[in-house]
Amino acid sequence: MIKAALFDLDGVVFDTEPQYTKFWNEEGKHYFPDEPDFAYKIKGRTLVEIFDLYFQDFKADQPKLVEHIAEFESHMSFEYVPGFPEFVSELRKMGLRIAIVTSSDLSKMQKVYQAHPEFRPLVDKVLTAEDFSKSKPDPDCYLKGVESFGLYPEDCVGFEDSFNGLKAVRAADMLTIGLATTNSEESIRRYSDFVIKDYTNWKAEIGQLFGL
């Protein structure tokens, strides 16, 4: 019996990944011209980890990048992945706990709350980059989410879209559902127990997981 559902944010709750892909690919062209897929390499990682892993040689530019990211995020469009609010509302009616597990920081979440005042009451917990010591694909963030509910991994299901995120859910020994919003169904299938495009047909696609 599934008792809790844990969701990544970008590409899982909000259809924002195409915007981030464009942003980071543009940065990648400037800093790493020999790496055309830079945006995909850093998906699921916190900004601190991105800087630690890739921008050690550009420390002087890091404050400028932080400002650039903040400006970019202030103009982002936060459109729900189709069916998400209705899906989560149904799960809560069934008694499931809901958590957001995201590599985004608190500043980003404030922008989300401003754009969607109804979002915060939809979920029980929001865990952000400030809550984790390790980033995806390490399972630390999902394990903390499970522990915050006093549950075990086998009691929970995780929803992710990126390769790093899916690997993190798998490494946490949770049931893994992949969203084909950022990558193709074929490419994420081997990291997922189930794959869905969005939440509009969830009862037919994964309803059995929730006893339907």
CSV table of C-alpha atoms in Angstrom, one decimal:
chain,number,residue,atom,x,y,z
A,1,MET,CA,0.0,0.0,0.0
A,2,ILE,CA,1.5,3.3,-1.1
A,3,LYS,CA,1.3,5.9,1.7
A,4,ALA,CA,3.2,8.8,0.2
A,5,ALA,CA,4.1,10.3,-3.2
A,6,LEU,CA,7.2,12.4,-3.6
A,7,PHE,CA,7.6,14.7,-6.6
A,8,ASP,CA,10.5,16.6,-8.2
A,9,LEU,CA,9.5,20.1,-9.2
A,10,ASP,CA,10.8,21.1,-12.7
A,11,GLY,CA,9.5,18.9,-15.4
A,12,VAL,CA,7.3,17.0,-12.9
A,13,VAL,CA,5.0,19.6,-11.3
A,14,PHE,CA,5.7,22.5,-13.6
A,15,ASP,CA,6.7,22.3,-17.3
A,16,THR,CA,9.7,24.5,-16.9
A,17,GLU,CA,12.5,22.2,-18.1
A,18,PRO,CA,12.5,23.5,-21.7
A,19,GLN,CA,13.2,27.0,-20.3
A,20,TYR,CA,16.1,25.7,-18.1
A,21,THR,CA,17.5,23.7,-21.0
A,22,LYS,CA,17.6,26.8,-23.2
A,23,PHE,CA,19.2,28.9,-20.3
A,24,TRP,CA,21.9,26.4,-19.5
A,25,ASN,CA,22.7,25.6,-23.1
A,26,GLU,CA,23.3,29.2,-23.7
A,27,GLU,CA,25.6,29.4,-20.7
A,28,GLY,CA,27.3,26.2,-21.8
A,29,LYS,CA,28.1,27.7,-25.3
A,30,HIS,CA,30.0,30.5,-23.5
A,31,TYR,CA,31.8,28.5,-20.9
A,32,PHE,CA,32.0,25.0,-22.4
A,33,PRO,CA,31.8,25.3,-26.2
A,34,ASP,CA,32.9,21.7,-26.6
A,35,GLU,CA,30.0,20.3,-24.6
A,36,PRO,CA,26.8,20.8,-26.7
A,37,ASP,CA,24.6,19.0,-24.1
A,38,PHE,CA,25.7,20.8,-21.0
A,39,ALA,CA,22.2,21.5,-19.9
A,40,TYR,CA,21.4,17.8,-19.7
A,41,LYS,CA,24.6,17.1,-17.7
A,42,ILE,CA,23.6,19.3,-14.8
A,43,LYS,CA,19.9,18.4,-14.5
A,44,GLY,CA,18.9,17.4,-11.0
A,45,ARG,CA,21.9,19.1,-9.4
A,46,THR,CA,21.8,22.1,-7.1
A,47,LEU,CA,23.4,25.4,-8.1
A,48,VAL,CA,26.1,24.9,-5.5
A,49,GLU,CA,27.0,21.5,-6.9
A,50,ILE,CA,27.0,22.9,-10.5
A,51,PHE,CA,29.5,25.5,-9.4
A,52,ASP,CA,31.6,23.0,-7.5
A,53,LEU,CA,31.7,20.5,-10.4
A,54,TYR,CA,31.9,22.7,-13.4
A,55,PHE,CA,32.8,26.3,-12.5
A,56,GLN,CA,35.9,26.0,-10.3
A,57,ASP,CA,37.8,27.7,-13.1
A,58,PHE,CA,35.3,30.5,-13.3
A,59,LYS,CA,34.9,31.5,-9.7
A,60,ALA,CA,35.1,35.2,-10.5
A,61,ASP,CA,32.0,34.8,-12.8
A,62,GLN,CA,29.9,32.9,-10.2
A,63,PRO,CA,28.3,36.0,-8.6
A,64,LYS,CA,27.4,37.2,-12.1
A,65,LEU,CA,25.8,33.8,-12.9
A,66,VAL,CA,23.8,33.9,-9.7
A,67,GLU,CA,22.4,37.3,-10.7
A,68,HIS,CA,21.7,36.0,-14.2
A,69,ILE,CA,19.8,33.0,-12.9
A,70,ALA,CA,17.8,35.1,-10.5
A,71,GLU,CA,16.8,37.4,-13.4
A,72,PHE,CA,15.9,34.5,-15.6
A,73,GLU,CA,13.8,32.8,-12.9
A,74,SER,CA,12.0,36.1,-12.2
A,75,HIS,CA,10.5,35.9,-15.7
A,76,MET,CA,9.9,32.2,-15.9
A,77,SER,CA,6.5,30.8,-16.8
A,78,PHE,CA,5.3,28.2,-14.2
A,79,GLU,CA,2.7,26.1,-16.1
A,80,TYR,CA,1.5,22.9,-14.5
A,81,VAL,CA,2.3,19.6,-16.1
A,82,PRO,CA,-1.2,18.8,-17.4
A,83,GLY,CA,-3.4,17.2,-14.7
A,84,PHE,CA,-1.0,17.6,-11.8
A,85,PRO,CA,-3.3,19.6,-9.4
A,86,GLU,CA,-6.2,17.2,-9.9
A,87,PHE,CA,-4.0,14.2,-9.5
A,88,VAL,CA,-2.5,15.4,-6.2
A,89,SER,CA,-5.9,16.3,-4.9
A,90,GLU,CA,-7.1,12.8,-5.6
A,91,LEU,CA,-4.1,11.3,-3.9
A,92,ARG,CA,-4.7,13.4,-0.8
A,93,LYS,CA,-8.4,12.4,-0.7
A,94,MET,CA,-7.1,8.8,-0.7
A,95,GLY,CA,-5.0,9.6,2.4
A,96,LEU,CA,-1.5,9.8,0.8
A,97,ARG,CA,1.1,12.3,2.0
A,98,ILE,CA,2.6,14.5,-0.6
A,99,ALA,CA,6.1,16.0,-0.7
A,100,ILE,CA,8.1,18.1,-3.2
A,101,VAL,CA,11.7,17.1,-3.4
A,102,THR,CA,13.6,19.6,-5.5
A,103,SER,CA,17.1,20.8,-6.1
A,104,SER,CA,15.7,24.3,-6.4
A,105,ASP,CA,16.4,26.7,-3.5
A,106,LEU,CA,14.0,28.6,-1.2
A,107,SER,CA,14.3,31.8,-3.3
A,108,LYS,CA,13.0,29.9,-6.4
A,109,MET,CA,10.2,28.4,-4.3
A,110,GLN,CA,9.1,31.9,-3.3
A,111,LYS,CA,8.6,32.7,-7.0
A,112,VAL,CA,6.6,29.6,-7.4
A,113,TYR,CA,4.3,30.5,-4.4
A,114,GLN,CA,3.8,34.0,-5.9
A,115,ALA,CA,2.9,32.6,-9.3
A,116,HIS,CA,0.6,29.9,-7.8
A,117,PRO,CA,-0.8,30.8,-4.3
A,118,GLU,CA,-2.8,27.6,-4.4
A,119,PHE,CA,0.3,25.4,-4.8
A,120,ARG,CA,1.6,25.3,-1.2
A,121,PRO,CA,-1.7,23.9,0.3
A,122,LEU,CA,-1.6,21.1,-2.3
A,123,VAL,CA,1.3,19.4,-0.6
A,124,ASP,CA,2.4,18.4,2.9
A,125,LYS,CA,6.1,19.1,2.7
A,126,VAL,CA,8.5,21.0,0.4
A,127,LEU,CA,12.2,19.9,0.6
A,128,THR,CA,14.6,22.2,-1.2
A,129,ALA,CA,18.4,22.4,-1.9
A,130,GLU,CA,18.9,23.8,1.6
A,131,ASP,CA,17.7,20.5,3.1
A,132,PHE,CA,20.2,18.2,1.4
A,133,SER,CA,23.9,17.4,1.8
A,134,LYS,CA,24.1,15.6,-1.5
A,135,SER,CA,22.4,16.1,-4.9
A,136,LYS,CA,20.7,13.8,-7.3
A,137,PRO,CA,21.6,11.1,-8.4
A,138,ASP,CA,22.4,10.5,-4.8
A,139,PRO,CA,19.3,9.3,-3.0
A,140,ASP,CA,19.8,11.6,0.0
A,141,CYS,CA,17.0,14.0,-0.8
A,142,TYR,CA,14.4,11.3,-1.3
A,143,LEU,CA,15.5,9.4,1.8
A,144,LYS,CA,15.1,12.6,3.8
A,145,GLY,CA,11.6,13.0,2.2
A,146,VAL,CA,10.6,9.5,3.2
A,147,GLU,CA,12.0,10.0,6.8
A,148,SER,CA,10.2,13.2,7.2
A,149,PHE,CA,6.9,11.3,7.0
A,150,GLY,CA,8.2,8.5,9.3
A,151,LEU,CA,7.8,6.0,6.5
A,152,TYR,CA,10.0,3.4,4.7
A,153,PRO,CA,11.0,3.6,1.0
A,154,GLU,CA,8.7,0.7,0.1
A,155,ASP,CA,5.8,2.8,1.4
A,156,CYS,CA,6.5,5.6,-1.2
A,157,VAL,CA,6.5,6.4,-4.9
A,158,GLY,CA,8.7,9.0,-6.5
A,159,PHE,CA,8.0,11.0,-9.7
A,160,GLU,CA,10.9,12.3,-11.7
A,161,ASP,CA,11.8,13.4,-15.3
A,162,SER,CA,15.6,13.7,-15.4
A,163,PHE,CA,18.1,10.8,-15.5
A,164,ASN,CA,19.7,12.0,-12.3
A,165,GLY,CA,16.4,12.3,-10.6
A,166,LEU,CA,15.2,8.9,-11.7
A,167,LYS,CA,18.5,7.3,-10.6
A,168,ALA,CA,18.0,9.0,-7.2
A,169,VAL,CA,14.5,7.5,-6.7
A,170,ARG,CA,15.8,4.1,-7.8
A,171,ALA,CA,18.8,4.3,-5.4
A,172,ALA,CA,16.3,5.2,-2.6
A,173,ASP,CA,14.6,1.8,-3.3
A,174,MET,CA,11.3,3.5,-4.1
A,175,LEU,CA,8.8,2.8,-6.8
A,176,THR,CA,9.9,5.0,-9.7
A,177,ILE,CA,7.5,6.8,-12.1
A,178,GLY,CA,9.1,8.6,-15.0
A,179,LEU,CA,7.6,11.7,-16.6
A,180,ALA,CA,8.4,11.9,-20.3
A,181,THR,CA,8.3,15.7,-20.2
A,182,THR,CA,12.1,16.4,-20.6
A,183,ASN,CA,13.4,13.2,-22.2
A,184,SER,CA,11.7,10.6,-24.4
A,185,GLU,CA,9.7,7.7,-23.0
A,186,GLU,CA,12.2,5.3,-24.6
A,187,SER,CA,15.2,6.9,-23.0
A,188,ILE,CA,13.8,7.0,-19.4
A,189,ARG,CA,12.1,3.6,-19.4
A,190,ARG,CA,15.1,1.7,-18.2
A,191,TYR,CA,15.2,3.9,-15.1
A,192,SER,CA,11.5,3.8,-14.4
A,193,ASP,CA,9.0,1.2,-13.2
A,194,PHE,CA,6.3,3.1,-15.0
A,195,VAL,CA,6.4,6.0,-17.6
A,196,ILE,CA,3.7,8.5,-18.2
A,197,LYS,CA,3.5,11.7,-20.4
A,198,ASP,CA,1.5,13.7,-17.8
A,199,TYR,CA,-1.3,13.1,-15.3
A,200,THR,CA,-4.3,13.4,-17.5
A,201,ASN,CA,-4.8,9.6,-17.8
A,202,TRP,CA,-3.3,8.5,-14.6
A,203,LYS,CA,-6.1,6.2,-13.5
A,204,ALA,CA,-5.7,4.1,-16.6
A,205,GLU,CA,-1.9,4.2,-16.6
A,206,ILE,CA,-0.9,3.9,-12.9
A,207,GLY,CA,-4.2,3.7,-11.0
A,208,GLN,CA,-3.5,0.1,-10.0
A,209,LEU,CA,-0.6,1.3,-7.9
A,210,PHE,CA,-3.1,3.2,-5.7
A,211,GLY,CA,-5.6,0.4,-5.5
A,212,LEU,CA,-7.8,1.6,-8.3
